[in-house]
Amino acid sequence: MTYPVVPTDPGVTRQVLAENPDLMVVVFRFQDGAEGKLHDHPHVQSTYVESGRFTFVVGDTEHDLGPGDSVVIPSGVRHGCTCREAGTLIDTFTPRRDDFL
């Protein structure tokens, strides 16, 4: 199944790659300078940087991430990112983000 590309924040798109009730894999594509606004959700999230450079805020901690880096975001923790160099993130959520369908 192919899922649509959906605009989210300015300069950011989202596309579900695979999903079932227990797990969801999503690609986010960012233009340089775009932001994933601070938010939280009940899902555990793993983010893998496929390309580009990003500054992530996870709780009270800041992470500068580049290609091949990853971070796990626990359930309920406020987080967001700023894209420093255009790139792509692969996010995995458990359980599935029903709000993305």
Coordinates of N, CA and C in Angstrom, one line a residue:
M1 N 0.8 -1.2 0.0 CA 0.0 0.0 0.0 C 0.9 1.2 0.0
T2 N 0.5 2.3 -0.7 CA 1.2 3.5 -0.8 C 0.3 4.6 -0.1
Y3 N 1.0 5.3 0.9 CA 0.3 6.3 1.6 C 0.6 7.7 1.0
P4 N -0.2 8.7 1.1 CA 0.0 10.0 0.6 C 1.1 10.8 1.3
V5 N 1.7 11.7 0.6 CA 2.6 12.6 1.2 C 1.8 13.8 1.8
V6 N 1.9 14.1 3.0 CA 1.1 15.1 3.7 C 1.9 16.3 4.2
P7 N 1.6 17.5 3.9 CA 2.3 18.6 4.5 C 2.0 18.7 6.0
T8 N 3.0 19.0 6.8 CA 2.7 19.2 8.2 C 3.1 20.6 8.6
D9 N 4.2 20.8 9.2 CA 4.7 22.2 9.5 C 5.2 22.8 8.2
P10 N 5.4 24.1 8.2 CA 6.0 24.7 7.0 C 7.4 24.1 6.7
G11 N 7.5 23.7 5.4 CA 8.8 23.1 5.0 C 9.0 21.6 5.4
V12 N 7.9 21.0 5.9 CA 8.0 19.6 6.3 C 6.8 18.8 5.7
T13 N 7.2 17.6 5.2 CA 6.2 16.6 4.8 C 6.3 15.3 5.5
R14 N 5.2 14.6 5.6 CA 5.2 13.3 6.3 C 4.5 12.3 5.3
Q15 N 5.1 11.1 5.3 CA 4.5 10.0 4.6 C 4.6 8.7 5.4
V16 N 3.5 8.0 5.7 CA 3.5 6.7 6.4 C 4.1 5.7 5.4
L17 N 5.1 4.9 5.9 CA 5.7 3.9 5.0 C 5.1 2.5 5.3
A18 N 4.8 2.2 6.6 CA 4.2 0.9 6.9 C 3.5 1.1 8.3
E19 N 2.5 0.3 8.5 CA 1.8 0.4 9.8 C 1.0 -0.8 10.1
N20 N 0.8 -1.1 11.4 CA -0.2 -2.0 12.0 C -0.5 -1.4 13.3
P21 N -1.4 -2.0 14.1 CA -1.8 -1.4 15.3 C -0.7 -1.3 16.3
D22 N 0.4 -2.1 16.3 CA 1.4 -2.1 17.2 C 2.6 -1.2 16.8
L23 N 2.8 -0.8 15.5 CA 4.0 -0.2 15.1 C 3.7 0.6 13.8
M24 N 4.4 1.8 13.7 CA 4.2 2.6 12.5 C 5.6 3.2 12.1
V25 N 5.9 3.2 10.8 CA 7.1 3.7 10.3 C 6.7 4.9 9.4
V26 N 7.4 6.1 9.6 CA 7.0 7.3 8.9 C 8.2 8.0 8.4
V27 N 8.2 8.5 7.2 CA 9.3 9.4 6.7 C 8.9 10.8 6.8
F28 N 9.8 11.7 7.4 CA 9.6 13.1 7.4 C 10.7 13.8 6.6
R29 N 10.3 14.6 5.7 CA 11.3 15.4 4.8 C 11.3 16.8 5.2
F30 N 12.4 17.4 5.5 CA 12.6 18.8 6.0 C 13.4 19.6 5.0
Q31 N 12.9 20.8 4.8 CA 13.7 21.8 4.1 C 14.6 22.5 5.1
D32 N 15.7 23.1 4.7 CA 16.6 23.8 5.6 C 15.9 24.8 6.4
G33 N 16.0 24.8 7.7 CA 15.4 25.8 8.6 C 14.0 25.4 9.1
A34 N 13.4 24.4 8.5 CA 12.1 24.0 8.9 C 12.1 23.4 10.3
E35 N 11.0 23.5 11.0 CA 10.9 23.0 12.4 C 9.8 22.0 12.6
G36 N 10.1 21.0 13.4 CA 9.1 20.1 14.0 C 8.7 20.7 15.3
K37 N 7.6 21.4 15.4 CA 7.3 22.1 16.7 C 7.2 21.2 17.9
L38 N 7.5 21.8 19.0 CA 7.5 21.1 20.3 C 6.1 20.5 20.5
H39 N 6.1 19.2 20.9 CA 4.9 18.5 21.1 C 5.2 17.3 22.0
D40 N 4.1 16.6 22.4 CA 4.3 15.3 23.1 C 3.1 14.4 22.7
H41 N 3.3 13.1 22.9 CA 2.3 12.1 22.6 C 2.6 10.9 23.4
P42 N 1.6 10.0 23.5 CA 1.7 8.8 24.4 C 2.6 7.7 23.7
H43 N 3.0 7.9 22.5 CA 3.7 6.9 21.7 C 5.2 6.9 22.1
V44 N 5.9 5.8 22.1 CA 7.3 5.8 22.1 C 7.8 6.0 20.7
Q45 N 8.8 6.9 20.5 CA 9.2 7.2 19.2 C 10.7 7.0 19.1
S46 N 11.1 6.4 18.0 CA 12.6 6.3 17.6 C 12.8 7.0 16.3
T47 N 13.8 7.9 16.3 CA 14.0 8.7 15.1 C 15.4 8.4 14.6
Y48 N 15.5 8.1 13.3 CA 16.8 7.9 12.6 C 17.0 8.9 11.6
V49 N 18.2 9.6 11.6 CA 18.5 10.6 10.6 C 19.1 9.9 9.4
E50 N 18.3 9.9 8.3 CA 18.8 9.4 7.0 C 19.7 10.3 6.4
S51 N 19.4 11.6 6.4 CA 20.2 12.7 5.8 C 19.9 14.0 6.4
G52 N 20.8 14.9 6.2 CA 20.6 16.3 6.8 C 21.2 16.4 8.2
R53 N 21.0 17.6 8.8 CA 21.5 17.8 10.2 C 20.3 18.5 10.9
F54 N 20.1 18.0 12.2 CA 19.0 18.4 13.0 C 19.4 18.7 14.4
T55 N 18.8 19.7 15.0 CA 18.9 19.9 16.5 C 17.6 19.5 17.1
F56 N 17.7 18.5 18.0 CA 16.5 17.9 18.6 C 16.5 18.4 20.1
V57 N 15.3 18.8 20.6 CA 15.1 19.0 22.0 C 14.2 17.9 22.5
V58 N 14.7 17.1 23.5 CA 14.0 16.0 24.1 C 14.0 16.3 25.6
G59 N 12.8 16.7 26.1 CA 12.7 17.1 27.5 C 13.6 18.3 27.7
D60 N 14.6 18.2 28.5 CA 15.5 19.3 28.8 C 16.8 19.2 28.1
T61 N 16.9 18.2 27.2 CA 18.2 17.9 26.6 C 18.2 18.2 25.1
E62 N 19.3 18.8 24.6 CA 19.4 19.1 23.2 C 20.4 18.1 22.6
H63 N 20.1 17.7 21.4 CA 20.9 16.7 20.6 C 21.2 17.3 19.2
D64 N 22.4 17.3 18.8 CA 22.8 17.7 17.4 C 23.0 16.4 16.7
L65 N 22.2 16.1 15.7 CA 22.2 14.8 15.0 C 22.4 15.0 13.5
G66 N 23.2 14.0 13.0 CA 23.4 14.0 11.5 C 23.2 12.6 11.0
P67 N 23.5 12.4 9.7 CA 23.3 11.1 9.1 C 23.8 9.9 9.9
G68 N 22.9 8.9 10.1 CA 23.3 7.7 10.8 C 23.0 7.8 12.3
D69 N 22.7 9.0 12.8 CA 22.4 9.2 14.3 C 20.9 8.8 14.5
S70 N 20.7 8.5 15.8 CA 19.3 8.2 16.2 C 19.0 8.6 17.6
V71 N 17.8 8.7 18.0 CA 17.4 9.1 19.3 C 16.0 8.4 19.6
V72 N 15.9 8.0 20.9 CA 14.6 7.4 21.3 C 13.9 8.4 22.2
I73 N 12.7 8.7 21.9 CA 11.9 9.6 22.7 C 10.8 8.9 23.5
P74 N 10.9 8.9 24.8 CA 9.9 8.2 25.6 C 8.5 8.7 25.5
S75 N 7.6 7.9 25.9 CA 6.2 8.3 25.9 C 6.0 9.5 26.8
G76 N 5.2 10.5 26.3 CA 4.9 11.7 27.1 C 5.9 12.8 27.2
V77 N 7.1 12.6 26.6 CA 8.2 13.6 26.8 C 8.0 14.6 25.6
R78 N 8.1 15.9 26.0 CA 8.0 17.0 25.1 C 9.2 17.0 24.2
H79 N 9.0 17.2 22.9 CA 10.2 17.2 22.0 C 9.9 17.9 20.7
G80 N 10.9 18.2 19.9 CA 10.8 18.9 18.7 C 12.2 19.0 18.0
C81 N 12.2 19.5 16.8 CA 13.5 19.6 16.2 C 13.5 20.8 15.2
T82 N 14.8 21.3 14.9 CA 15.0 22.3 13.9 C 16.0 21.7 12.9
C83 N 15.6 21.8 11.6 CA 16.5 21.3 10.6 C 17.6 22.3 10.3
R84 N 18.8 21.9 10.4 CA 20.0 22.8 10.1 C 20.5 22.6 8.7
E85 N 20.2 21.5 8.1 CA 20.6 21.2 6.7 C 19.5 20.2 6.2
A86 N 18.9 20.6 5.1 CA 17.8 19.8 4.5 C 18.0 18.3 4.6
G87 N 17.0 17.6 5.0 CA 17.2 16.2 5.2 C 15.9 15.4 5.5
T88 N 16.2 14.1 5.8 CA 15.1 13.1 6.0 C 15.2 12.4 7.3
L89 N 14.1 12.3 8.0 CA 14.1 11.5 9.2 C 13.1 10.3 9.0
I90 N 13.5 9.2 9.6 CA 12.7 8.0 9.6 C 12.3 7.8 11.0
D91 N 11.0 7.9 11.3 CA 10.4 7.8 12.7 C 9.7 6.5 12.8
T92 N 9.8 5.8 13.9 CA 9.1 4.6 14.2 C 8.3 4.9 15.5
F93 N 7.0 4.6 15.5 CA 6.1 4.8 16.7 C 5.5 3.5 17.2
T94 N 5.4 3.4 18.5 CA 4.7 2.3 19.0 C 3.9 2.8 20.2
P95 N 2.6 2.5 20.2 CA 1.8 1.9 19.1 C 1.6 2.9 17.9
R96 N 0.9 2.4 16.9 CA 0.7 3.2 15.7 C 0.1 4.6 16.1
R97 N 0.4 5.6 15.3 CA -0.1 7.0 15.4 C -1.4 7.0 14.6
D98 N -2.5 6.7 15.2 CA -3.8 6.7 14.4 C -4.1 8.1 13.8
D99 N -3.6 9.2 14.5 CA -3.9 10.5 13.9 C -3.1 10.7 12.6
F100 N -2.2 9.9 12.2 CA -1.5 10.0 11.0 C -2.2 9.3 9.8
L101 N -3.2 8.6 10.1 CA -3.9 7.8 9.0 C -5.1 8.6 8.5

